[in-house]
C-alpha positions as YAML, in Angstrom:
chain: A
units: angstrom
residues:
- id: 1
  name: GLU
  ca: [0.00, 0.00, 0.00]
- id: 2
  name: ASN
  ca: [3.05, 2.25, 0.02]
- id: 3
  name: LEU
  ca: [2.37, 3.32, 3.59]
- id: 4
  name: PRO
  ca: [4.91, 5.27, 5.58]
- id: 5
  name: GLN
  ca: [6.81, 2.95, 7.94]
- id: 6
  name: GLY
  ca: [5.16, 4.40, 11.05]
- id: 7
  name: GLU
  ca: [1.63, 3.91, 9.66]
- id: 8
  name: PHE
  ca: [2.46, 0.36, 8.57]
- id: 9
  name: GLU
  ca: [3.78, -0.51, 12.04]
- id: 10
  name: LYS
  ca: [0.70, 1.01, 13.67]
- id: 11
  name: ARG
  ca: [-1.64, -1.03, 11.47]
- id: 12
  name: PHE
  ca: [0.42, -4.19, 11.85]
- id: 13
  name: TYR
  ca: [0.45, -3.83, 15.64]
- id: 14
  name: ARG
  ca: [-3.31, -3.28, 15.60]
- id: 15
  name: PHE
  ca: [-3.71, -6.50, 13.61]
- id: 16
  name: GLN
  ca: [-1.05, -8.60, 15.30]
- id: 17
  name: GLY
  ca: [-1.09, -7.21, 18.82]
- id: 18
  name: GLN
  ca: [1.52, -8.34, 21.29]
- id: 19
  name: ASN
  ca: [2.19, -11.97, 21.95]
- id: 20
  name: ASN
  ca: [3.68, -11.53, 25.40]
- id: 21
  name: ASN
  ca: [0.82, -12.58, 27.68]
- id: 22
  name: VAL
  ca: [-0.86, -15.41, 25.83]
- id: 23
  name: LYS
  ca: [-3.34, -17.41, 27.83]
- id: 24
  name: VAL
  ca: [-5.14, -20.46, 26.55]
- id: 25
  name: LYS
  ca: [-8.22, -21.87, 28.18]
- id: 26
  name: TYR
  ca: [-9.56, -25.26, 27.19]
- id: 27
  name: LEU
  ca: [-13.26, -25.71, 27.84]
- id: 28
  name: SER
  ca: [-15.58, -28.64, 27.69]
- id: 29
  name: SER
  ca: [-17.40, -28.78, 24.39]
- id: 30
  name: ASP
  ca: [-20.25, -30.92, 25.70]
- id: 31
  name: PHE
  ca: [-22.71, -28.04, 25.30]
- id: 32
  name: MET
  ca: [-22.18, -28.20, 21.54]
- id: 33
  name: ASN
  ca: [-24.02, -31.51, 21.29]
- id: 34
  name: ASP
  ca: [-27.25, -29.61, 21.84]
- id: 35
  name: SER
  ca: [-26.45, -26.28, 20.18]
- id: 36
  name: LEU
  ca: [-25.19, -27.84, 16.93]
- id: 37
  name: LYS
  ca: [-28.56, -29.52, 16.49]
- id: 38
  name: ILE
  ca: [-30.01, -26.02, 16.25]
- id: 39
  name: GLY
  ca: [-27.26, -24.51, 14.08]
- id: 40
  name: GLU
  ca: [-23.66, -23.42, 13.84]
- id: 41
  name: MET
  ca: [-24.31, -19.75, 14.50]
- id: 42
  name: GLU
  ca: [-26.32, -20.69, 17.60]
- id: 43
  name: THR
  ca: [-23.25, -22.60, 18.80]
- id: 44
  name: LEU
  ca: [-21.02, -19.60, 18.19]
- id: 45
  name: GLU
  ca: [-23.51, -17.35, 19.98]
- id: 46
  name: ALA
  ca: [-23.53, -19.80, 22.91]
- id: 47
  name: ILE
  ca: [-19.73, -19.50, 23.05]
- id: 48
  name: PHE
  ca: [-19.96, -15.69, 23.01]
- id: 49
  name: ASN
  ca: [-22.59, -15.72, 25.77]
- id: 50
  name: GLN
  ca: [-20.65, -18.20, 27.89]
- id: 51
  name: GLU
  ca: [-17.43, -16.21, 27.66]
- id: 52
  name: SER
  ca: [-19.14, -12.85, 28.15]
- id: 53
  name: SER
  ca: [-20.92, -14.02, 31.28]
- id: 54
  name: SER
  ca: [-17.78, -15.56, 32.79]
- id: 55
  name: HIS
  ca: [-15.82, -12.27, 32.70]
- id: 56
  name: ASP
  ca: [-16.43, -8.83, 34.09]
- id: 57
  name: VAL
  ca: [-15.71, -6.81, 30.99]
- id: 58
  name: MET
  ca: [-15.70, -3.05, 31.35]
- id: 59
  name: PRO
  ca: [-16.22, -0.89, 28.29]
- id: 60
  name: VAL
  ca: [-13.10, 0.91, 27.08]
- id: 61
  name: ASP
  ca: [-13.75, 4.40, 25.77]
- id: 62
  name: GLY
  ca: [-17.44, 3.57, 25.53]
- id: 63
  name: VAL
  ca: [-16.81, 0.47, 23.39]
- id: 64
  name: LYS
  ca: [-17.86, -2.93, 24.68]
- id: 65
  name: ALA
  ca: [-14.69, -4.99, 25.10]
- id: 66
  name: ALA
  ca: [-14.70, -8.68, 24.29]
- id: 67
  name: PRO
  ca: [-13.49, -11.16, 26.91]
- id: 68
  name: PHE
  ca: [-11.19, -12.65, 24.25]
- id: 69
  name: ASN
  ca: [-9.31, -11.48, 21.20]
- id: 70
  name: VAL
  ca: [-9.31, -14.61, 19.05]
- id: 71
  name: ILE
  ca: [-11.45, -17.63, 18.31]
- id: 72
  name: VAL
  ca: [-9.87, -20.57, 16.52]
- id: 73
  name: ASP
  ca: [-12.06, -23.27, 15.03]
- id: 74
  name: LEU
  ca: [-9.54, -26.11, 15.06]
- id: 75
  name: CYS
  ca: [-12.21, -28.79, 14.76]
- id: 76
  name: GLY
  ca: [-13.90, -27.18, 11.79]
- id: 77
  name: ILE
  ca: [-17.37, -27.13, 13.34]
- id: 78
  name: PHE
  ca: [-18.40, -24.12, 11.28]
- id: 79
  name: LYS
  ca: [-18.61, -25.93, 7.95]
- id: 80
  name: LEU
  ca: [-22.00, -24.71, 6.74]
- id: 81
  name: SER
  ca: [-21.60, -21.08, 7.76]
- id: 82
  name: THR
  ca: [-19.75, -18.46, 5.77]
- id: 83
  name: ILE
  ca: [-17.32, -15.89, 7.09]
- id: 84
  name: TYR
  ca: [-20.11, -13.38, 6.45]
- id: 85
  name: ASP
  ca: [-22.38, -15.31, 8.85]
- id: 86
  name: VAL
  ca: [-19.65, -15.17, 11.49]
- id: 87
  name: ARG
  ca: [-19.04, -11.46, 10.83]
- id: 88
  name: SER
  ca: [-22.75, -10.67, 11.13]
- id: 89
  name: LEU
  ca: [-23.01, -12.47, 14.46]
- id: 90
  name: ILE
  ca: [-19.91, -10.73, 15.81]
- id: 91
  name: LEU
  ca: [-21.33, -7.35, 14.81]
- id: 92
  name: GLN
  ca: [-24.71, -8.20, 16.33]
- id: 93
  name: HIS
  ca: [-23.20, -9.45, 19.59]
- id: 94
  name: PHE
  ca: [-20.30, -7.01, 20.12]
- id: 95
  name: GLY
  ca: [-20.99, -4.05, 17.85]
- id: 96
  name: ALA
  ca: [-18.89, -2.54, 15.10]
- id: 97
  name: ASN
  ca: [-16.03, -1.20, 17.24]
- id: 98
  name: CYS
  ca: [-15.03, -4.20, 19.33]
- id: 99
  name: PHE
  ca: [-12.90, -6.10, 16.80]
- id: 100
  name: HIS
  ca: [-10.78, -4.51, 14.10]
- id: 101
  name: TYR
  ca: [-10.11, -7.64, 12.05]
- id: 102
  name: ILE
  ca: [-11.78, -10.91, 11.21]
- id: 103
  name: TYR
  ca: [-9.23, -13.29, 9.75]
- id: 104
  name: HIS
  ca: [-10.42, -16.37, 7.91]
- id: 105
  name: ILE
  ca: [-8.54, -19.24, 6.33]
- id: 106
  name: ASP
  ca: [-10.58, -21.14, 3.77]
- id: 107
  name: GLN
  ca: [-10.91, -24.85, 4.60]
- id: 108
  name: ILE
  ca: [-10.86, -25.91, 0.96]
- id: 109
  name: ASP
  ca: [-7.76, -24.23, -0.43]
- id: 110
  name: GLY
  ca: [-6.11, -22.65, 2.63]
- id: 111
  name: SER
  ca: [-6.41, -19.14, 1.23]
- id: 112
  name: ASP
  ca: [-7.07, -16.22, 3.54]
...
């Protein structure tokens, strides 16, 4: 994009963040047996609700902060939903200012 170095670094930091306090939490996925019968987006919404209710998240500068900064679908449970479905649910649940990027890797060809 021919950005000045400072602007590139600012945008890259906003996308990448810092990797110096990474915490991973493994949770039981038993609840998905019921929610997947209803639909994939209902499962994702159940995850959002579960994580939101388990953390006291204070708004930052009037913007609702998420209790997490990444969701990784390692099992590939969201096979029938598009990235646009996921985006719409994120916007509905958290609003337009909570996340700056939604990064998707296609399951078929590995493209992003």
